[in-house]
PDB file of C-alpha atoms in Angstrom:
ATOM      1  CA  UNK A   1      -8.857   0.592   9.763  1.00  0.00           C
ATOM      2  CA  UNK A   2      -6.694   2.295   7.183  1.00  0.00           C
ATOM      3  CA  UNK A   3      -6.980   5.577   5.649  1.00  0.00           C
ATOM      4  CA  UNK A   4      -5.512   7.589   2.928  1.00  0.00           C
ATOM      5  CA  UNK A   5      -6.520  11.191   1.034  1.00  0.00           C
ATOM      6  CA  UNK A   6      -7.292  11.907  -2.215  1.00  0.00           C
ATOM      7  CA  UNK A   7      -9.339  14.401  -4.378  1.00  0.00           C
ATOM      8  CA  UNK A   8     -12.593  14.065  -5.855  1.00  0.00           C
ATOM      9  CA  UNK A   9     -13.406  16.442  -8.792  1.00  0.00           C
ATOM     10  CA  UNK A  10     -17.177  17.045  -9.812  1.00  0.00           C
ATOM     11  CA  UNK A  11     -19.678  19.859 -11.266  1.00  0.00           C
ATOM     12  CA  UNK A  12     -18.764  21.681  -7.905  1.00  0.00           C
ATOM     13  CA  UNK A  13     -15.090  22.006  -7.755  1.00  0.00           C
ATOM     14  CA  UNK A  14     -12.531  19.664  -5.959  1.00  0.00           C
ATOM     15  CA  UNK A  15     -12.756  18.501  -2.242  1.00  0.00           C
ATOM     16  CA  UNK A  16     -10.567  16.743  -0.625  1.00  0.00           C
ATOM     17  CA  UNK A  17     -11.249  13.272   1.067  1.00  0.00           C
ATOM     18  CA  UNK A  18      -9.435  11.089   3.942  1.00  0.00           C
ATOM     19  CA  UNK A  19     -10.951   7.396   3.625  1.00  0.00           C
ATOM     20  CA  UNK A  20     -11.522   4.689   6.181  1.00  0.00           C
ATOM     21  CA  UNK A  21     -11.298   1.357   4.178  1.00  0.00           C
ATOM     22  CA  UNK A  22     -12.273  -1.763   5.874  1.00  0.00           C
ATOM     23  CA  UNK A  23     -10.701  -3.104   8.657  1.00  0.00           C
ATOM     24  CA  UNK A  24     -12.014  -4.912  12.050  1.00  0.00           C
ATOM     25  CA  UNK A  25     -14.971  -4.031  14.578  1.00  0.00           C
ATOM     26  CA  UNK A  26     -14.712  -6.540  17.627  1.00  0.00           C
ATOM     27  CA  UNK A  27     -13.125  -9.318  15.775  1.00  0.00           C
ATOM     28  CA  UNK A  28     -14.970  -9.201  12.635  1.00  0.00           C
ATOM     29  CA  UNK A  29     -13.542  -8.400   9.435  1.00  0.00           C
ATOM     30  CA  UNK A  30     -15.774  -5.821   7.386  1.00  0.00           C
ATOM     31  CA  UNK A  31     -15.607  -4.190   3.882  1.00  0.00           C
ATOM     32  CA  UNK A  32     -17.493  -1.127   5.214  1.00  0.00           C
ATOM     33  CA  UNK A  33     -15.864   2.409   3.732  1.00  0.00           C
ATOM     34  CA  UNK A  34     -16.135   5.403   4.968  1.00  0.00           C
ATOM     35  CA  UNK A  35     -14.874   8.861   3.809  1.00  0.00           C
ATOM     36  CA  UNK A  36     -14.717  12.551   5.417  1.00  0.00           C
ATOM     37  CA  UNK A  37     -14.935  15.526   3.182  1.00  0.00           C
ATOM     38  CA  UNK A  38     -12.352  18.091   4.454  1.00  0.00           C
ATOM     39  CA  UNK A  39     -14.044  20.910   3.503  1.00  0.00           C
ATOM     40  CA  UNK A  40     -17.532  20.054   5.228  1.00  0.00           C
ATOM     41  CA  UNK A  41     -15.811  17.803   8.210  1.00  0.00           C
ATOM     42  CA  UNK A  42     -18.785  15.251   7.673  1.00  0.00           C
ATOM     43  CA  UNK A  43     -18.286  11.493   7.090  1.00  0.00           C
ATOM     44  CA  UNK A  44     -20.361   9.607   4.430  1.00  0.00           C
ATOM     45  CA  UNK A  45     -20.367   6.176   3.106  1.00  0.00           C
ATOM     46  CA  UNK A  46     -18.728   5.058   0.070  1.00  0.00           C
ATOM     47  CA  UNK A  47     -18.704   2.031  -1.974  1.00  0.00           C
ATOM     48  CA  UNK A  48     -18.262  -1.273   0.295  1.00  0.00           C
ATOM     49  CA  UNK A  49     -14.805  -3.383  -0.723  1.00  0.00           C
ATOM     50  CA  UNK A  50     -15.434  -6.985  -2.969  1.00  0.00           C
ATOM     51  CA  UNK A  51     -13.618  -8.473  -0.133  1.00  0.00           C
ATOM     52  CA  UNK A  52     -13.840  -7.721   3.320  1.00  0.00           C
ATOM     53  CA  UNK A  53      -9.959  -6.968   4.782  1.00  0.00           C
ATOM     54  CA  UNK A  54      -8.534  -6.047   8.055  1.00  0.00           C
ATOM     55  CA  UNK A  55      -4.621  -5.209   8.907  1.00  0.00           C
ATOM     56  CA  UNK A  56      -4.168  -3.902   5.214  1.00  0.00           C
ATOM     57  CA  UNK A  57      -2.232  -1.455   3.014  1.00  0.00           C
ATOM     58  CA  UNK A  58      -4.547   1.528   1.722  1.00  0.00           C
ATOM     59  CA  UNK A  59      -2.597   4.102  -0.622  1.00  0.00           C
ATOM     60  CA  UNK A  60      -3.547   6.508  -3.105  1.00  0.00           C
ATOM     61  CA  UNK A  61      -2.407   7.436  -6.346  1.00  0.00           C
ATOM     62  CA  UNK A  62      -4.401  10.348  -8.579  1.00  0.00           C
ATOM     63  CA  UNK A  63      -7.954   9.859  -7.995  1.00  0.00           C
ATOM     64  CA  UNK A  64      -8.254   5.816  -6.994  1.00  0.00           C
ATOM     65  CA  UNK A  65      -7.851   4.636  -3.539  1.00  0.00           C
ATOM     66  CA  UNK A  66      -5.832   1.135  -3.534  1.00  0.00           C
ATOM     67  CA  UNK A  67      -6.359  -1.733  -0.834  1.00  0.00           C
ATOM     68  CA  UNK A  68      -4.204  -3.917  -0.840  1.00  0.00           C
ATOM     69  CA  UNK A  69      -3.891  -7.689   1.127  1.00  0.00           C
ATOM     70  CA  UNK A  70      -4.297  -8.085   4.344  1.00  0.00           C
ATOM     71  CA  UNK A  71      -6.530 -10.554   6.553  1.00  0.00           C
ATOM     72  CA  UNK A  72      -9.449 -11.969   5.363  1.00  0.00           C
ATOM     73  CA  UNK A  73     -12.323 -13.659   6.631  1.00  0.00           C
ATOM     74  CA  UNK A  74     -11.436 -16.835   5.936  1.00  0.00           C
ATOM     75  CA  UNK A  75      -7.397 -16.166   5.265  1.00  0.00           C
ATOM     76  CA  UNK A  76      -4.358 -13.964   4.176  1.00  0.00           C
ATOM     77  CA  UNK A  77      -5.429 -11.997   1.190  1.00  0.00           C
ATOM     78  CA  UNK A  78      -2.872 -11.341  -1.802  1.00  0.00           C
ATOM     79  CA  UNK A  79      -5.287  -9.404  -4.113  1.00  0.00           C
ATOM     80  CA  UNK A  80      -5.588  -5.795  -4.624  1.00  0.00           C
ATOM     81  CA  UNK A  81      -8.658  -3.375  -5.531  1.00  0.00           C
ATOM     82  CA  UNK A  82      -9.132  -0.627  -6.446  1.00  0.00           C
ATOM     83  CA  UNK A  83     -12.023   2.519  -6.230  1.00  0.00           C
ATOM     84  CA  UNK A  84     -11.973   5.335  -8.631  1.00  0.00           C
ATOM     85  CA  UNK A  85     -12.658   8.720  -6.768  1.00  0.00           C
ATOM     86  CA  UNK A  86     -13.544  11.419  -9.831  1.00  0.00           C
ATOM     87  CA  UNK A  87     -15.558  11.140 -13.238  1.00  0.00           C
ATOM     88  CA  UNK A  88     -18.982   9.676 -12.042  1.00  0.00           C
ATOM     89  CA  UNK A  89     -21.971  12.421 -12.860  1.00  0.00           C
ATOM     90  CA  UNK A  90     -23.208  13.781  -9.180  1.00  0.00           C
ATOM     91  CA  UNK A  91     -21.065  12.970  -6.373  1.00  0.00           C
ATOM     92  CA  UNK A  92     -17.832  12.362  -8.249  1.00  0.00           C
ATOM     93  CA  UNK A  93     -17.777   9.136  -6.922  1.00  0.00           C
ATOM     94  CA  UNK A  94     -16.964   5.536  -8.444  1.00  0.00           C
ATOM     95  CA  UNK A  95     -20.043   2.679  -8.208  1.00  0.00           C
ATOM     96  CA  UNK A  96     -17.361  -0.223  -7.139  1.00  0.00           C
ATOM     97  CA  UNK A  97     -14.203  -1.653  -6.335  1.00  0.00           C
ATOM     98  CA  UNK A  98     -12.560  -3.213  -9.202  1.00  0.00           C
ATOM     99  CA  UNK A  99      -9.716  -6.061  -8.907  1.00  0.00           C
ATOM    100  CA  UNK A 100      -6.440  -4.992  -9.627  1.00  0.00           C
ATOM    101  CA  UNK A 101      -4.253  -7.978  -9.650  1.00  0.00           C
ATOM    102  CA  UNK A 102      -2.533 -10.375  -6.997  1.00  0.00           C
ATOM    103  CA  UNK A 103       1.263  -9.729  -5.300  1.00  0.00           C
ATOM    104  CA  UNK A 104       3.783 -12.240  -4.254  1.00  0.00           C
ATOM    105  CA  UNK A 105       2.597 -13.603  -1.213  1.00  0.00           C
ATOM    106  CA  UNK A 106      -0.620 -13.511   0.668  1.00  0.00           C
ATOM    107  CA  UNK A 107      -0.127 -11.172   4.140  1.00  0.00           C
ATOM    108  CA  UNK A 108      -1.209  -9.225   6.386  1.00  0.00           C
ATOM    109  CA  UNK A 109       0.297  -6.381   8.819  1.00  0.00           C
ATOM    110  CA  UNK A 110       1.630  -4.843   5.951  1.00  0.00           C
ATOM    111  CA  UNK A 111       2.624  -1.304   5.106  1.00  0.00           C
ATOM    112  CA  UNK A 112       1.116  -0.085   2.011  1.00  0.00           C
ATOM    113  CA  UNK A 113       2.271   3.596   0.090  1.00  0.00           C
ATOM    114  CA  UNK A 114       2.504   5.659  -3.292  1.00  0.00           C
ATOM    115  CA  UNK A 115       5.211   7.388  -5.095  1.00  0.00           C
ATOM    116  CA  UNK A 116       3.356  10.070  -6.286  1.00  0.00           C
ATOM    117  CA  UNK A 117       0.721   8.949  -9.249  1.00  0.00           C
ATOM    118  CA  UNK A 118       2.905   6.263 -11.120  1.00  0.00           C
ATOM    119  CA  UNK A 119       3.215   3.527  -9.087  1.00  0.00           C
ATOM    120  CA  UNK A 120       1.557   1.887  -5.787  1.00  0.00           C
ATOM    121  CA  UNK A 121       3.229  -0.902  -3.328  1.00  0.00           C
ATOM    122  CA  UNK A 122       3.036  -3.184  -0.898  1.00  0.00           C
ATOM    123  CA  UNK A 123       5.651  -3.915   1.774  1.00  0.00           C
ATOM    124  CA  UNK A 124       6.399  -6.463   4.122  1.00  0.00           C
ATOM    125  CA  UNK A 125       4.195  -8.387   6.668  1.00  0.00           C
ATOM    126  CA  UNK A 126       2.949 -11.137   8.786  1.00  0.00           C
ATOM    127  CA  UNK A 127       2.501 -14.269   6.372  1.00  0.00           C
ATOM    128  CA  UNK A 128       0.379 -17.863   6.900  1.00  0.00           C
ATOM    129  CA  UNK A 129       3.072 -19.259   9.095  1.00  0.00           C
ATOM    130  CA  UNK A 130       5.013 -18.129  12.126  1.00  0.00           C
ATOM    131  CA  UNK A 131       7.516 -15.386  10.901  1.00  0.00           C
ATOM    132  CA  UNK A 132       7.628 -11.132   9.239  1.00  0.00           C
ATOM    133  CA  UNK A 133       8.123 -11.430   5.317  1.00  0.00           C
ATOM    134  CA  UNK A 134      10.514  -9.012   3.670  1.00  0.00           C
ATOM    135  CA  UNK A 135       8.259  -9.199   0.242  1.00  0.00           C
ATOM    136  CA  UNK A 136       7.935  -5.595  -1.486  1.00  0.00           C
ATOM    137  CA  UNK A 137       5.577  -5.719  -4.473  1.00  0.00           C
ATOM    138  CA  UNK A 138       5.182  -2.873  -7.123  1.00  0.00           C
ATOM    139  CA  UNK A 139       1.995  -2.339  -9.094  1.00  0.00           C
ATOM    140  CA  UNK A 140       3.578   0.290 -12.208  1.00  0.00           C
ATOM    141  CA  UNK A 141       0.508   2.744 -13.313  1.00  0.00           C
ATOM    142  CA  UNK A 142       2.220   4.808 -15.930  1.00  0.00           C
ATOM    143  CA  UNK A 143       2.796   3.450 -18.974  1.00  0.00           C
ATOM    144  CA  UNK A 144       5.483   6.154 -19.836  1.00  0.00           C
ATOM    145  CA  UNK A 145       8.009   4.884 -16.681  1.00  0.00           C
ATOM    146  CA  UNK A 146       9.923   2.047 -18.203  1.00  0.00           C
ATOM    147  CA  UNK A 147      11.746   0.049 -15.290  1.00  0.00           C
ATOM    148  CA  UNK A 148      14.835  -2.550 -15.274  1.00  0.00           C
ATOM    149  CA  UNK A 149      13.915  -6.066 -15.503  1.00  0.00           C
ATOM    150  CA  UNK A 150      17.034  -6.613 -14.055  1.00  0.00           C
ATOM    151  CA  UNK A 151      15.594  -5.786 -10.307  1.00  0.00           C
ATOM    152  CA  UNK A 152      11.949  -5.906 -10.671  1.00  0.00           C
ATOM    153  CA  UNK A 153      10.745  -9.260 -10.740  1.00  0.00           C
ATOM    154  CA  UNK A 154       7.180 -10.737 -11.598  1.00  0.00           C
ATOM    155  CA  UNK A 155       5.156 -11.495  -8.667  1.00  0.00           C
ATOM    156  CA  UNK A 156       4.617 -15.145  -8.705  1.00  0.00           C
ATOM    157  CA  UNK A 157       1.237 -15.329  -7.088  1.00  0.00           C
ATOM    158  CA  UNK A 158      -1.250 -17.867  -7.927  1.00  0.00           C
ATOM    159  CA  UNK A 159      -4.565 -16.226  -7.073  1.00  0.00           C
ATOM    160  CA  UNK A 160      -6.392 -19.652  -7.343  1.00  0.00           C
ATOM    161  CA  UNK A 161      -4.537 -21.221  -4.858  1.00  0.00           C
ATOM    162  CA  UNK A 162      -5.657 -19.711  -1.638  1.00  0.00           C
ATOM    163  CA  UNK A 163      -9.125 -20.986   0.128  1.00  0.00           C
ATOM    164  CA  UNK A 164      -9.433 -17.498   1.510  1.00  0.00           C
ATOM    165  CA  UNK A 165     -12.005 -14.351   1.532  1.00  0.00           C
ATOM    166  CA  UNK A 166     -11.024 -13.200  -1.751  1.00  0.00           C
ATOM    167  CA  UNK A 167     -14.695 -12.183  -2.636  1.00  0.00           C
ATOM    168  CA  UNK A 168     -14.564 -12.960  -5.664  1.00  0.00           C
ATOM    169  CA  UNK A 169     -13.373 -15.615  -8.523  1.00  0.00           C
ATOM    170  CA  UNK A 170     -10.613 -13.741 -10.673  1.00  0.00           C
ATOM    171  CA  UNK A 171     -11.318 -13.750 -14.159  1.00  0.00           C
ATOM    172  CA  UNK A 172      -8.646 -13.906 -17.064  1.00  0.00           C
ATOM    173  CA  UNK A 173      -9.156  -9.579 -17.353  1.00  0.00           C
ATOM    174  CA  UNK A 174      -7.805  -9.811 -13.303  1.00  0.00           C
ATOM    175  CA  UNK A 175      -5.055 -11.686 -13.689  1.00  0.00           C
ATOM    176  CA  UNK A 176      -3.406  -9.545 -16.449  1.00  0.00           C
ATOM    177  CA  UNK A 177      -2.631  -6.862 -14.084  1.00  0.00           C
ATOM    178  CA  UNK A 178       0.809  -7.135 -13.049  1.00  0.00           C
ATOM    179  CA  UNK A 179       2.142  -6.553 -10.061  1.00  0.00           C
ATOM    180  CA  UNK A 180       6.133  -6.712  -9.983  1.00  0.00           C
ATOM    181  CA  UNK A 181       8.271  -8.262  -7.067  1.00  0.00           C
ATOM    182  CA  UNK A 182      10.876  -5.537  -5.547  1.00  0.00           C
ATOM    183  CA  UNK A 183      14.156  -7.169  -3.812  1.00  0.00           C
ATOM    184  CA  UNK A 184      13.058  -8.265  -0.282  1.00  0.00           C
ATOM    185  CA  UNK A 185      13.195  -5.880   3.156  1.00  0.00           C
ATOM    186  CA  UNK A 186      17.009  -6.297   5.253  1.00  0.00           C
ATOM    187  CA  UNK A 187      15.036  -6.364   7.923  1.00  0.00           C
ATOM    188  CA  UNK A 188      11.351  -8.708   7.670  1.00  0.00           C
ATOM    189  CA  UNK A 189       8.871  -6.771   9.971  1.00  0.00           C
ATOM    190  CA  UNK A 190       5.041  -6.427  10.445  1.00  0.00           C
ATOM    191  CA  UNK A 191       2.994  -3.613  11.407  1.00  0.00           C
ATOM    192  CA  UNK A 192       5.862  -1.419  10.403  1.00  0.00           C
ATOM    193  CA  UNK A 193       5.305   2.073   8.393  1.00  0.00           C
ATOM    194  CA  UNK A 194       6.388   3.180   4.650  1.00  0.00           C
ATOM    195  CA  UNK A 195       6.499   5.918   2.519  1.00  0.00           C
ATOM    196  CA  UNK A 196       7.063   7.265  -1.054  1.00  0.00           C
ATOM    197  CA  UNK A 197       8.296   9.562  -2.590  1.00  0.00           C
ATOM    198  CA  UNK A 198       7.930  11.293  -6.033  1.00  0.00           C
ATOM    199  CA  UNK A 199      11.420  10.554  -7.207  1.00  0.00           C
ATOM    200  CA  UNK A 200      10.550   6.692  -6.484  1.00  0.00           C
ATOM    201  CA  UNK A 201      12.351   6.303  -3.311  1.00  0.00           C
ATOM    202  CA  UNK A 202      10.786   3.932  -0.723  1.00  0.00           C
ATOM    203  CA  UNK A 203      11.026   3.747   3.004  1.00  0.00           C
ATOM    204  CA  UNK A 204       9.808   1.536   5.734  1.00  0.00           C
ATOM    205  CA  UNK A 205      10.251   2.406   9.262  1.00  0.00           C
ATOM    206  CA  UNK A 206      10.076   0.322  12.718  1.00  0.00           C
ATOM    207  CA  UNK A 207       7.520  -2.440  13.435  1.00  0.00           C
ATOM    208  CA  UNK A 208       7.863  -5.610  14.741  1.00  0.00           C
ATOM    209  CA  UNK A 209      10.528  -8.548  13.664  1.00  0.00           C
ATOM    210  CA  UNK A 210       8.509 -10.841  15.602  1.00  0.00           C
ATOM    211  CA  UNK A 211       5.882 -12.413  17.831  1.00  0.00           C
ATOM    212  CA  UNK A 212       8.613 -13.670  20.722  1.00  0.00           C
ATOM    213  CA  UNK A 213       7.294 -11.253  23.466  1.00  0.00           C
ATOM    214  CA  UNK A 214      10.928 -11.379  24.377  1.00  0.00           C
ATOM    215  CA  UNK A 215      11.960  -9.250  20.932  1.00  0.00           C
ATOM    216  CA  UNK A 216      10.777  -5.909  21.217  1.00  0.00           C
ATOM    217  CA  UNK A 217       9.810  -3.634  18.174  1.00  0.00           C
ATOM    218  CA  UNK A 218      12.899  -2.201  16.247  1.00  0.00           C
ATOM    219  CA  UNK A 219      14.249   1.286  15.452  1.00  0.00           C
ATOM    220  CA  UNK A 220      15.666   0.544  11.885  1.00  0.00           C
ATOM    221  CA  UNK A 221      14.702   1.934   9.084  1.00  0.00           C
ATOM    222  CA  UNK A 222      15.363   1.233   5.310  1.00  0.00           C
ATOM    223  CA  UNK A 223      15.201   2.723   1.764  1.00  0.00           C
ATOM    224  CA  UNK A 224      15.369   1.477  -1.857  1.00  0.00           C
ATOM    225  CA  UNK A 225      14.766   3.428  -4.568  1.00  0.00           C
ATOM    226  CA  UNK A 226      12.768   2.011  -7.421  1.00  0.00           C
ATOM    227  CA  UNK A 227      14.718   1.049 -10.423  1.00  0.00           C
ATOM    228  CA  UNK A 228      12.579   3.261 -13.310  1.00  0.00           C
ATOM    229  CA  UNK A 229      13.976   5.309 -16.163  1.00  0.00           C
ATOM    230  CA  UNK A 230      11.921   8.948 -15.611  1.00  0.00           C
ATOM    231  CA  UNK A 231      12.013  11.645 -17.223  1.00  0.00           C
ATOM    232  CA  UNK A 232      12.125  15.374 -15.195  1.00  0.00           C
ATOM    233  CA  UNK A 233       9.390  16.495 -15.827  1.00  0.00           C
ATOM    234  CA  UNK A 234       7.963  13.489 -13.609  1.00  0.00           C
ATOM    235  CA  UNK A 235       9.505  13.931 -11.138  1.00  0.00           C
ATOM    236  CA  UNK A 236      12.220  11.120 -10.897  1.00  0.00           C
ATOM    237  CA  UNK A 237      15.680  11.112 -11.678  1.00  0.00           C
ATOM    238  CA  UNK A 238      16.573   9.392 -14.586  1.00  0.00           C
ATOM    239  CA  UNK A 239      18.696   5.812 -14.394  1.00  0.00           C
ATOM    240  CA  UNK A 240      19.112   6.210 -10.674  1.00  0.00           C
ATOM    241  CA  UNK A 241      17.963   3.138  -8.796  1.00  0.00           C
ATOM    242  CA  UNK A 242      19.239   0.275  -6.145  1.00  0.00           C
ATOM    243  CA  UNK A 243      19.646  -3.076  -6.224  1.00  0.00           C
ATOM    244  CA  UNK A 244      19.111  -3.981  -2.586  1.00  0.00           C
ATOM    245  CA  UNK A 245      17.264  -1.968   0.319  1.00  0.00           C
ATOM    246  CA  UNK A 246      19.699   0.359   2.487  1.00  0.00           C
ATOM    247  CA  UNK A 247      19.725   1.244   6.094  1.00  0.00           C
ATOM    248  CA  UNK A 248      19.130   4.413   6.828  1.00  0.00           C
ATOM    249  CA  UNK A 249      19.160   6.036  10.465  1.00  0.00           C
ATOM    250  CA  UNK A 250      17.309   4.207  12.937  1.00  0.00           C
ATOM    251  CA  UNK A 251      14.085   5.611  14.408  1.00  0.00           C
ATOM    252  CA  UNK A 252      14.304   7.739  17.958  1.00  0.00           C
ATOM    253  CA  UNK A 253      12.581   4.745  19.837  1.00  0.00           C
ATOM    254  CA  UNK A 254      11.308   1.556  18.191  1.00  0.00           C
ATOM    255  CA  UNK A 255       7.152   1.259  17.849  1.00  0.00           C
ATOM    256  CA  UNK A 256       5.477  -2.163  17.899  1.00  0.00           C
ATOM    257  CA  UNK A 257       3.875  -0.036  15.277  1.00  0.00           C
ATOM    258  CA  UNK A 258       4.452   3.045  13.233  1.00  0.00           C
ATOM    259  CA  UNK A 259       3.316   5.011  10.498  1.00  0.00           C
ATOM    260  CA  UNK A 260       4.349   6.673   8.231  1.00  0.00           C
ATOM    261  CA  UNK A 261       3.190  10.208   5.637  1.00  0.00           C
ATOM    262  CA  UNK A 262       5.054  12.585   3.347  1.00  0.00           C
ATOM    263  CA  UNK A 263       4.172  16.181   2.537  1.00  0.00           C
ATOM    264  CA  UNK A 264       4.090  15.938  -1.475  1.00  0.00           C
ATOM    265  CA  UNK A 265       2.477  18.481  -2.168  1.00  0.00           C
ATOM    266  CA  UNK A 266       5.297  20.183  -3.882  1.00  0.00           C
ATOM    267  CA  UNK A 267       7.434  17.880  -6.766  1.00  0.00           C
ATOM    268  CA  UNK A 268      10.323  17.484  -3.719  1.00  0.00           C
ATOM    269  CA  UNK A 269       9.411  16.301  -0.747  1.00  0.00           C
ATOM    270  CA  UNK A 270      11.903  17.905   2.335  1.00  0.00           C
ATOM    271  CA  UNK A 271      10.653  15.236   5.300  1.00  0.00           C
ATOM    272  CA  UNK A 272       8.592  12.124   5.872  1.00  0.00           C
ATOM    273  CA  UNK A 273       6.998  11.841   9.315  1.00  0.00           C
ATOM    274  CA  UNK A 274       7.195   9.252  11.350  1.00  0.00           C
ATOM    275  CA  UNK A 275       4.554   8.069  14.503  1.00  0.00           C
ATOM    276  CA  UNK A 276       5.241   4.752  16.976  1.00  0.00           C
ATOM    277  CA  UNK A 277       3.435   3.753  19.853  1.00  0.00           C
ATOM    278  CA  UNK A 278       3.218   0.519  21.796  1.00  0.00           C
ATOM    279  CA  UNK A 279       6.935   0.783  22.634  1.00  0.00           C
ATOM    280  CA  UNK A 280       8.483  -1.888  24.737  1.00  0.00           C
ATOM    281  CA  UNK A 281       8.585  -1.681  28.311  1.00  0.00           C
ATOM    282  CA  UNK A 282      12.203  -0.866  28.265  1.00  0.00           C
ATOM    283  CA  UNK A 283      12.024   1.929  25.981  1.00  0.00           C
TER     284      UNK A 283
END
């Protein structure tokens, strides 16, 4: 399962939330969602995904919870929806999921994260075939954050070609959400970790480069930083961007999976934490 936090605001005040989105339950992929109220510590049900998704990305931006790819029922997913968390009369709560738009390549074992409210992605993978994908996809929330065309790409999915679990048949209002294609991971990996940050920095820690039993996971880690024009007052800084991802220090021992969160709560984030586990037998 995935999870993510977010706030809901009602009649009452705000509470905060952690959600449990989907996921698997003895080999069965399910669209159950679950969510625990911090300030009660009790777990409730919430809305049920359109399409049932296990080894997804989950991220949050304001009040809407994102999932994003992942492995269907039937196949890789490359679709995204979405739940609003705030503005329904009682509960604060949203009645469904609502598509938002396809990225560049149907996957799952990805790493999924938020920088701050403006923008959501999706990074790397396990694809259809036999190898990690380095495919980073952007989905831009803000109308306000203009970004260079020159580095962000369209995504060039065709959500009408895949026989998978989508859920649903995409309509023409779908497809005009627009997901945009990032350059591509140094390193491919799958069940890896990533982060964002406010001032539109990306990282994605550890994971696995492969299924060869004889690789183990890896320590690297990498950062790009999202090519948007910003002004202070969101946050960003303004014209600074790159046009590849970087290496940054590698991890104190490789995972064969991490994750990844950042402490946001102020405008400048000071850390991200990292956690691995299922490190090799040599490490």
């Amino acid at each position: 399962t995935s999870g993510d936090g977010v706030t809901d605001g009602d009649s009452s005040g705000t509470s905060a939330y952690v959600y449990c989105v989907g996921g698997r339950n003895r080999g069965q992929t399910v669209g159950v969602v679950e969510r625990l109220c911090l300030e009660t510590l009790t777990w409730s049900r919430a809305p049920r995904l359109n399409a049932p998704r296990g080894s997804h990305g989950v991220a949050a931006a304001g009040n809407v919870v994102f999932a994003v790819g992942g492995g269907g029922v039937r196949s890789n997913l490359h679709d995204a929806e979405a739940l609003r968390v705030e503005g329904t009369p009682g509960d604060g709560l949203g009645s469904s999921w609502e598509p938002r738009g396809f990225v560049s390549e149907a996957r799952h074992a990805v790493a999924a994260c938020a920088t701050g409210d403006w923008a959501i992605y999706l990074i790397g993978g396990w694809g259809d075939g036999d190898s990690c994908t380095g495919a980073a996809d952007a989905l831009i929330l803000d109308d306000a954050i203009s970004f260079s065309d020159d580095v962000l790409g369209d995504s060039k999915a065709d959500p009408r070609s895949l026989k998978g679990g989508r859920g649903w048949v995409p309509s023409d209002a779908d497809l005009k959400t627009r997901w945009r294609s990032l350059p591509r991971l140094s390193t491919p990996r799958k069940l890896h970790a990533a982060a964002g940050l406010r001032d539109g920095r990306l990282f994605a820690f550890g994971g696995r480069t492969s299924d060869d039993p004889n690789v183990g996971p890896t320590d690297s880690a990498e950062t790009f930083r999202v090519p948007t024009q910003m002004s202070p007052t969101s946050g960003g800084s303004s014209g600074s961007f790159s046009e590849s991802w970087k290496p940054v220090s590698p991890l104190p021992a490789g995972g064969a999976c991490a994750c990844a969160c950042v402490d946001d709560a102020a405008k400048r984030a000071d850390a991200v934490y990292v956690l691995t586990w299922g490190a090799s037998s040599g490490g």
